[in-house]
Amino acid sequence: MHETRPLQVHYLKAACSSCSVLELCLPIGMTGAEVERLDTLIVQRFKVKKGAALYRTGDPLRSLYAVRIGSFKTCVVSVDGREQVTGFHIPGEMLGLDAISADEHACTAFALEDSEVCPIHFAQLEKLAQTLPSLQHNLNRLLSREIVRDHSMLMLMGNMNSDERLAAFLLNLSQRFSIRGYSSKEFVLKMRRDEIGSYLGLRLETICRGIAHLRDQGLVEIAGRDVKIQDMEGLKQMVAGCHRQPR
Amino acid sequence: MHETRPLQVHYLKAACSSCSVLELCLPIGMTGAEVERLDTLIVQRFKVKKGAALYRTGDPLRSLYAVRIGSFKTCVVSVDGREQVTGFHIPGEMLGLDAISADEHACTAFALEDSEVCPIHFAQLEKLAQTLPSLQHNLNRLLSREIVRDHSMLMLMGNMNSDERLAAFLLNLSQRFSIRGYSSKEFVLKMRRDEIGSYLGLRLETICRGIAHLRDQGLVEIAGRDVKIQDMEGLKQMVAGCHRQPR
DNA sequence: CGCACTGTTGATGTGCATCAAACAGCGTGG
DNA sequence: CCACGCTGTTTGATGCACATCAACAGTGCG
């Protein structure tokens, strides 16, 4: 559902000097010299332990973060402490974009496993972007892509039944892994069932049953957190007629 | 739910020269001289008839649009033609931000009534933004604010029951009208029940029943499309404990 | 006036939440 | 080594919120 368009990987330069995944985020389409200037913003990568928060709702916006290794979930939390997962993030994806709105983070980002991020000082990024049109353009696109992604999620929440949501979720993950050079047919879920459930607007039990349904139809093979997609086309068809009542 | 922070109206200049509402969108915090330069981008406002599309999914991105008069809905449409309303837009709000992602519009914008918009040529806007840091910053914030708004909607879709969703919807509209100098307690819904339903992930009948419930509790008085909020605090409490199971 | 569109309300059905119980994996400590 | 507690996953039974189906009322317009 998210990021329906693949990033233009073939347009990339070596990218952000030594980083192996940043080539998938900000520097798309920038020249080597430009990327080197972007490089100066990134003071030092750092690690985040599994379960730890990279930032929390209300924290002042200092940096955006590019995931280098590992994975994160972002969630908004209500007054009474319950959470809605708003996204999962794998290497090459950017965290913290919603903080630009009010100069403070509007959600909390938790590491799903031991992870590593590149902080990108935002004030400096904005400043640099003034002199690098392509950088500015990429930032705009990154922000806009997040909006498109969220609209797809709204479509999912408003119009799809539980099995379709699950299929869409798996397809989306598959696609994102594929872009990053991992297998699109075999991967590992780093999040728990209840986190998938929150993300998709369902209970964890419903996720389990959905998995069973997809398995019964021979579409996937899921054991614990290991996923094997057996019928990609079948999954896609499931999402294509993406309404409660196909009639 | 959306736009939880009011725009900084008191910081404004006369704004976009002669325009009365653009002071609420892009030029926030810009100097008079800067606004005049922004002004050069807006070649001519134009009208959109009720029911007509301002742009459609797949249209190339030429301009962003600021709503000057009237109102719009934006929707994404699935293969089989059904739609999910992703937002409603009133004067001073920007349309088309999701098109930046791929240089083409990712949704369709319909006028809910006879309306008027200011097209802002995007390529020129980006170019101008290079020399006007505050303009660039405002664009970034606009994009980010849309992301925050969408995350609130996801929270709503994932965690609120039908009556709470309706209350949140009315409060949000109220707040936005208030920011724009209209009454926060009395306003007119420009959209149909089924459009509200699509937006909130509910059927139109459920919207009707929700309205009846809020009326029975003495929170609002709704006749047709005329809304009078009678107990703002009561509505807010309804949304505050925003979960299916307050326990 | 007649027709199309929109909104309201009632009756019925169902998809998913909820409640409950059992199981699998896994590290810890006796 | 096994017993254990803990976390996460799976599956079954039941109930409810909302969808669906249906009938009708109000409104506006050619």
XYZ file of C-alpha atoms (C1' of nucleotides) in Angstrom:
554
model
C 0.000 0.000 0.000
C 2.636 2.535 0.941
C 5.232 3.768 -1.445
C 3.494 2.351 -4.423
C 6.235 3.744 -6.629
C 9.701 2.270 -6.274
C 12.445 4.722 -5.524
C 14.532 5.561 -8.541
C 17.425 3.440 -7.495
C 19.038 3.462 -10.907
C 19.506 7.233 -10.747
C 21.668 7.016 -7.659
C 25.230 8.028 -7.102
C 27.477 6.298 -4.600
C 25.615 8.448 -2.109
C 26.236 9.990 1.279
C 29.860 8.992 0.929
C 30.352 5.821 2.861
C 26.775 4.932 3.782
C 25.290 1.880 2.176
C 21.618 2.641 2.596
C 21.352 6.417 2.591
C 21.439 6.078 -1.155
C 17.821 5.107 -0.767
C 16.697 8.135 1.149
C 17.743 11.745 0.798
C 20.508 11.873 -1.813
C 18.519 10.456 -4.704
C 19.555 12.145 -7.915
C 22.214 14.318 -6.314
C 25.731 14.647 -7.677
C 28.750 13.316 -5.827
C 29.816 16.801 -4.810
C 26.353 17.573 -3.496
C 26.225 14.379 -1.509
C 29.524 15.245 0.074
C 28.044 18.477 1.338
C 25.065 16.596 2.746
C 27.595 14.346 4.387
C 28.864 17.171 6.563
C 25.520 17.285 8.361
C 25.741 13.795 9.677
C 27.933 14.059 12.687
C 27.790 10.505 13.917
C 25.602 7.496 13.583
C 24.425 5.836 16.741
C 22.781 2.669 17.950
C 19.373 2.214 19.539
C 18.697 -0.856 21.651
C 15.667 -3.038 20.998
C 12.652 -1.575 22.781
C 14.291 1.816 23.347
C 12.757 5.053 22.083
C 14.700 7.026 19.492
C 12.529 10.030 20.329
C 9.229 10.606 22.071
C 6.145 12.682 21.493
C 6.888 16.237 22.545
C 10.656 15.998 22.187
C 12.002 19.074 20.388
C 12.933 18.492 16.776
C 16.681 18.401 16.529
C 17.284 15.853 13.810
C 15.567 13.683 11.325
C 16.803 10.119 11.370
C 17.609 7.749 8.546
C 17.377 4.099 9.537
C 20.678 2.433 8.679
C 20.313 -0.955 10.316
C 17.378 -2.589 12.078
C 13.775 -1.410 12.219
C 11.416 0.887 14.077
C 7.761 1.422 14.766
C 6.266 4.870 15.229
C 3.153 5.360 17.356
C 0.926 8.084 18.608
C -0.278 7.595 22.144
C -3.591 8.814 23.560
C -4.146 10.430 26.934
C -5.027 7.122 28.544
C -1.828 5.517 27.336
C -3.000 3.289 24.527
C -1.132 3.449 21.252
C -1.795 3.501 17.541
C 1.083 2.303 15.415
C 1.385 4.718 12.490
C 4.211 3.043 10.652
C 7.081 0.589 10.470
C 10.454 1.677 9.170
C 13.252 -0.362 7.667
C 16.752 0.622 6.512
C 16.819 3.525 4.075
C 13.640 5.062 5.406
C 13.373 8.390 7.198
C 12.006 9.003 10.677
C 10.749 12.198 12.263
C 9.116 13.967 9.339
C 6.014 14.768 11.367
C 8.089 16.859 13.769
C 8.702 19.601 11.222
C 5.114 20.720 11.609
C 5.509 22.125 15.106
C 9.231 21.757 15.845
C 8.510 18.859 18.142
C 7.959 15.188 17.558
C 4.321 14.203 17.177
C 4.903 10.514 17.743
C 7.287 8.149 19.483
C 9.730 5.907 17.621
C 10.690 2.551 19.171
C 13.385 0.221 17.914
C 11.957 -3.219 17.109
C 15.433 -4.715 17.282
C 18.938 -3.450 17.957
C 19.263 -0.743 15.327
C 21.389 2.062 14.021
C 20.405 5.489 12.692
C 21.966 8.493 10.985
C 20.815 11.703 12.644
C 20.459 14.593 10.202
C 20.415 17.934 11.953
C 17.270 19.548 10.645
C 18.127 23.246 10.918
C 21.353 22.569 9.045
C 19.534 20.430 6.517
C 17.121 23.243 5.770
C 19.997 25.662 5.445
C 21.931 23.396 3.140
C 18.811 22.760 1.097
C 18.721 26.447 0.213
C 21.880 26.034 -1.773
C 21.127 22.543 -3.075
C 17.863 22.581 -5.029
C 17.928 18.838 -5.568
C 18.228 18.245 -1.841
C 15.279 20.502 -1.196
C 13.307 18.735 -3.866
C 14.097 15.357 -2.350
C 12.970 16.515 1.053
C 9.720 17.777 -0.414
C 9.171 14.471 -2.147
C 9.969 12.521 0.988
C 7.348 14.490 2.898
C 4.820 14.144 0.128
C 5.439 10.425 -0.209
C 4.609 10.018 3.452
C 1.298 11.763 2.825
C 0.499 9.438 -0.072
C 1.401 6.466 2.099
C -0.914 7.674 4.858
C -3.753 8.130 2.395
C -3.318 4.534 1.299
C -3.554 3.534 4.933
C -6.762 5.505 5.304
C -8.157 3.686 2.279
C -7.149 0.428 3.903
C -8.739 1.323 7.232
C -11.909 2.595 5.626
C -12.530 0.031 2.946
C -10.758 -3.254 3.468
C -11.691 -6.278 5.552
C -9.235 -7.966 7.879
C -7.797 -10.498 5.422
C -7.341 -7.862 2.747
C -5.571 -5.584 5.200
C -3.179 -8.326 6.121
C -2.501 -9.141 2.476
C -1.866 -5.466 1.747
C 0.493 -5.263 4.707
C 2.525 -8.262 3.565
C 2.667 -7.036 -0.022
C 3.841 -3.641 1.106
C 6.606 -5.084 3.233
C 7.593 -7.400 0.417
C 7.861 -4.487 -1.982
C 9.968 -2.417 0.389
C 12.331 -5.291 1.078
C 12.633 -5.885 -2.627
C 13.601 -2.256 -3.282
C 16.355 -2.617 -0.710
C 17.763 -5.698 -2.330
C 16.316 -8.256 0.042
C 14.088 -11.105 -1.020
C 10.530 -10.089 -1.747
C 9.287 -13.612 -1.070
C 10.971 -14.478 2.182
C 11.456 -12.186 5.105
C 11.111 -11.913 8.863
C 8.547 -9.835 10.699
C 10.309 -7.811 13.365
C 7.099 -6.729 15.064
C 4.627 -8.607 17.256
C 1.115 -9.581 16.211
C -0.439 -6.891 18.352
C 1.737 -4.258 16.690
C 0.617 -5.411 13.265
C -2.918 -5.330 14.629
C -2.632 -1.777 15.887
C -1.161 -0.685 12.580
C -4.006 -2.283 10.629
C -6.774 -1.297 13.026
C -7.371 -4.891 14.169
C -6.852 -7.059 17.266
C -3.959 -9.455 17.467
C -6.304 -12.457 17.416
C -7.705 -11.234 14.128
C -4.177 -11.051 12.724
C -3.603 -14.677 13.716
C -6.829 -15.766 12.073
C -6.023 -13.758 8.980
C -2.681 -15.507 8.742
C -4.475 -18.834 9.017
C -6.867 -17.831 6.220
C -4.075 -16.782 3.873
C -2.276 -20.008 4.673
C -5.410 -22.088 3.996
C -5.675 -20.464 0.589
C -2.084 -21.357 -0.180
C -1.075 -17.733 -0.543
C 1.600 -17.635 2.148
C 3.495 -19.812 4.555
C 3.912 -18.082 7.896
C 5.554 -19.774 10.854
C 5.991 -17.461 13.802
C 7.688 -14.429 12.315
C 9.089 -16.114 9.242
C 7.150 -15.265 6.102
C 7.236 -17.034 2.762
C 5.038 -15.639 0.027
C 3.887 -18.465 -2.202
C 1.389 -16.747 -4.470
C 2.246 -13.101 -4.981
C -0.396 -12.695 -7.684
C -3.071 -14.182 -5.480
C -2.239 -11.719 -2.743
C -2.381 -8.839 -5.191
C -5.783 -9.892 -6.473
C -6.996 -10.003 -2.918
C -6.036 -6.369 -2.423
C -7.122 -5.223 -5.882
C -10.781 -5.868 -5.257
C -10.146 -4.023 -2.084
C -13.640 -3.564 -0.781
C -15.873 -5.152 1.728
C -18.431 -5.870 -0.923
C -16.918 -6.484 -4.376
C -20.442 -7.061 -5.837
C -8.061 15.941 15.722
C -6.196 17.550 12.827
C -4.192 20.698 13.126
C -4.170 20.579 16.857
C -2.088 23.741 16.922
C -3.700 26.943 15.681
C -1.835 28.760 12.972
C 0.064 31.745 14.216
C -2.392 34.257 12.926
C -1.057 37.078 15.029
C 2.327 36.886 13.329
C 0.888 37.615 9.919
C 1.498 40.454 7.551
C -1.131 41.735 5.160
C -0.238 38.655 3.155
C -0.109 37.644 -0.472
C -0.927 41.242 -1.294
C -4.607 41.472 -1.868
C -5.744 38.012 -0.819
C -7.846 37.747 2.297
C -7.276 34.112 3.172
C -3.846 33.272 1.852
C -2.574 34.874 5.019
C -3.560 31.598 6.609
C -1.576 29.344 4.347
C 1.849 29.878 2.839
C 2.978 33.384 3.784
C 2.908 32.904 7.565
C 5.743 34.837 9.134
C 7.024 36.274 5.871
C 7.806 39.957 5.432
C 5.776 42.195 3.154
C 8.539 42.234 0.580
C 8.761 38.460 0.613
C 5.027 38.070 0.224
C 5.119 40.344 -2.784
C 7.585 37.997 -4.437
C 5.342 35.042 -3.658
C 2.598 37.065 -5.221
C 4.251 36.932 -8.602
C 3.674 33.171 -8.749
C -0.064 33.399 -8.612
C -1.062 34.212 -12.109
C -4.803 34.145 -11.737
C -7.372 32.736 -9.408
C -10.154 30.716 -10.894
C -13.516 29.268 -10.030
C -14.540 25.628 -9.761
C -18.184 24.692 -10.074
C -19.864 22.541 -7.456
C -19.220 18.877 -8.223
C -16.387 19.619 -10.662
C -12.896 18.193 -10.195
C -10.067 20.650 -9.613
C -7.632 17.874 -10.531
C -7.789 14.115 -10.836
C -5.613 11.189 -9.870
C -2.818 10.913 -12.405
C -2.940 14.523 -13.566
C 0.570 15.946 -13.807
C 1.516 18.278 -10.977
C 1.479 21.795 -12.301
C 0.261 23.779 -9.331
C -0.662 23.502 -5.721
C -3.953 25.188 -4.931
C -4.959 27.366 -2.024
C -8.689 27.359 -1.381
C -9.914 30.956 -1.405
C -13.663 30.528 -1.325
C -15.827 27.425 -0.950
C -14.766 23.929 -0.017
C -13.387 20.704 -1.447
C -13.143 17.029 -0.706
C -10.167 14.940 -1.776
C -10.544 11.234 -2.425
C -8.531 8.297 -3.566
C -10.416 5.915 -5.829
C -9.861 2.175 -6.077
C -9.771 0.123 -9.250
C -13.431 -0.777 -8.965
C -14.431 2.867 -8.693
C -15.302 3.242 -5.054
C -13.830 6.153 -3.158
C -12.253 6.944 0.161
C -12.507 10.576 1.189
C -9.104 11.572 2.584
C -9.904 15.124 3.562
C -12.121 18.193 3.450
C -10.642 21.587 2.714
C -11.919 25.034 3.577
C -10.603 28.501 2.706
C -6.963 29.056 3.603
C -6.051 25.395 3.236
C -3.763 23.929 0.599
C -4.610 21.263 -1.947
C -2.330 19.006 -3.958
C 0.515 18.359 -1.524
C 0.444 14.637 -2.237
C 1.337 15.276 -5.874
C 4.871 16.383 -5.059
C 5.782 12.788 -4.319
C 5.612 11.586 -7.916
C 4.922 14.738 -9.913
C 1.352 13.669 -10.422
C -1.751 13.965 -8.311
C -2.422 10.942 -6.112
C -6.030 11.859 -5.423
C -8.937 13.718 -6.950
C -10.249 17.020 -5.580
C -13.950 17.815 -5.992
C -15.598 21.125 -5.181
C -18.375 20.672 -2.632
C -19.865 24.011 -3.662
C -19.040 26.738 -6.126
C -15.516 27.606 -5.123
C -12.442 29.622 -5.979
C -8.770 28.680 -5.765
C -5.343 30.286 -6.138
C -3.088 28.092 -8.234
C 0.541 28.268 -7.165
C 2.866 27.025 -9.872
C 4.922 24.410 -8.099
C 8.171 24.518 -10.063
C 8.275 28.268 -9.609
C 7.373 27.926 -5.957
C 10.299 25.583 -5.388
C 12.568 27.948 -7.229
C 11.414 30.955 -5.262
C 11.731 28.993 -2.043
C 15.452 28.679 -2.679
C 15.839 32.391 -2.172
C 13.210 32.732 0.559
C 14.104 30.484 3.504
C 10.904 31.347 5.344
C 8.834 30.277 2.352
C 10.677 26.997 2.174
C 10.200 26.484 5.866
C 6.489 27.160 5.580
C 6.162 24.639 2.773
C 7.974 22.033 4.848
C 5.685 22.711 7.759
C 2.607 22.543 5.582
C 3.649 19.129 4.329
C 4.522 17.927 7.789
C 1.268 19.211 9.245
C -0.616 17.116 6.706
C 1.290 14.060 7.923
C 0.374 14.803 11.544
C -3.234 15.277 10.498
C -3.245 11.931 8.720
C -1.773 10.207 11.749
C -4.601 11.585 13.849
C -7.019 10.158 11.320
C -5.327 6.782 11.586
C -5.701 6.944 15.353
C -9.372 7.769 14.847
C -9.903 4.915 12.413
C -8.057 2.452 14.569
C -9.271 3.320 18.022
C -12.512 5.256 18.100
C -16.109 4.096 17.912
C -18.646 5.703 15.618
C -19.951 8.354 18.000
C -16.463 9.377 19.034
C -15.410 9.682 15.406
C -18.322 11.944 14.681
C -17.577 14.093 17.726
C -13.933 14.353 16.672
C -15.002 15.333 13.169
C -17.279 18.103 14.392
C -14.688 19.421 16.845
C -12.067 19.497 14.129
C -14.306 21.435 11.771
C -15.271 23.785 14.567
C -11.632 24.490 15.336
C -10.747 25.154 11.724
C -13.676 27.510 11.250
C -12.700 29.296 14.422
C -9.135 29.855 13.194
C -10.557 31.435 10.084
C -12.728 33.845 11.991
C -16.011 32.020 11.586
C -18.144 30.850 14.467
C -16.865 27.730 16.152
C -20.347 26.911 17.450
C -22.484 27.336 14.382
C -21.596 26.272 10.893
C -22.877 24.476 7.833
C -21.713 21.110 6.583
C -20.999 21.361 2.884
C -20.679 17.625 2.406
C -23.255 14.833 2.337
C -23.663 12.191 5.030
C -22.063 9.522 2.870
C -19.014 11.723 2.345
C -18.638 12.196 6.091
C -19.084 8.447 6.405
C -16.374 7.660 3.891
C -14.022 10.095 5.612
C -14.646 8.490 9.013
C -14.714 4.896 7.798
C -18.440 4.491 8.464
C -21.696 4.118 6.510
C -23.988 7.063 6.034
C -26.690 5.448 8.182
C -24.208 5.228 11.034
C -23.521 8.942 10.659
C -27.229 9.672 10.963
C -27.520 7.551 14.065
C -24.431 9.144 15.547
C -25.955 12.565 15.001
C -29.084 11.371 16.783
C -27.005 10.093 19.698
C -25.101 13.371 20.108
C -28.401 15.230 19.904
C -29.976 12.975 22.551
C -27.083 13.753 24.880
C -27.636 17.467 24.368
C -24.192 17.944 22.866
C -25.216 19.330 19.493
C -28.212 20.484 17.536
C -28.016 19.293 13.937
C -30.780 19.927 11.434
C -29.899 18.828 7.943
C -26.561 20.459 7.324
C -26.838 23.177 9.940
C -24.756 22.476 13.011
C -24.986 24.120 16.413
C -22.582 22.948 19.066
C -24.225 23.219 22.457
C -21.701 21.532 24.728
C -18.178 21.919 23.413
C -16.676 20.475 26.601
C -18.920 17.447 26.451
C -17.789 16.752 22.908
C -14.148 17.084 23.904
C -14.556 14.660 26.776
C -16.102 12.216 24.368
C -12.996 12.305 22.191
C -10.531 12.456 25.081
C -11.345 8.976 26.302
C -10.957 8.048 22.696
C -11.070 4.285 22.920
C -13.521 1.539 22.398
C -13.000 0.364 25.924
C -12.386 3.242 28.347
C -12.027 0.802 31.296
C -46.595 18.168 -10.328
C -43.255 14.622 -10.586
C -38.782 13.080 -10.205
C -34.130 12.829 -8.327
C -31.440 13.436 -4.541
C -30.595 13.466 0.382
C -31.512 12.298 4.989
C -33.824 9.558 8.737
C -35.222 5.515 11.105
C -36.202 0.495 11.820
C -35.126 -4.629 11.278
C -31.772 -7.980 10.553
C -27.206 -10.005 9.772
C -22.221 -10.452 10.269
C -17.296 -9.454 10.841
C -14.530 -8.624 14.167
C -13.761 -7.743 19.248
C -13.775 -9.810 23.411
C -13.102 -13.388 26.668
C -10.846 -17.554 27.650
C -7.688 -21.298 27.537
C -3.939 -23.801 25.906
C 0.524 -24.035 23.734
C 5.324 -22.889 22.076
C 9.724 -20.767 22.731
C 13.233 -19.210 25.792
C 16.009 -17.691 29.300
C 16.772 -18.384 34.416
C 17.828 -20.658 38.368
C 17.554 -24.597 41.441
C 18.935 -31.641 33.494
C 14.139 -30.170 34.299
C 10.937 -26.886 36.456
C 9.435 -22.303 36.166
C 7.805 -18.095 34.777
C 7.268 -14.956 31.132
C 6.195 -13.460 26.573
C 4.134 -14.229 22.380
C 1.081 -16.974 19.449
C -2.841 -19.803 18.298
C -7.523 -21.374 18.430
C -12.383 -21.662 20.158
C -16.910 -19.624 22.018
C -19.722 -15.716 22.521
C -21.447 -10.985 21.977
C -21.848 -6.515 20.057
C -21.150 -2.470 17.053
C -21.802 -1.403 12.836
C -23.095 -2.826 7.974
C -26.726 -3.993 5.236
C -31.329 -3.953 3.562
C -35.521 -1.558 3.322
C -39.106 1.840 3.664
C -40.245 6.489 3.953
C -39.897 11.649 4.547
C -38.104 16.138 3.267
C -36.184 19.210 -0.254
C -35.306 21.315 -4.526
C -35.648 21.731 -9.346
C -37.065 21.182 -14.325
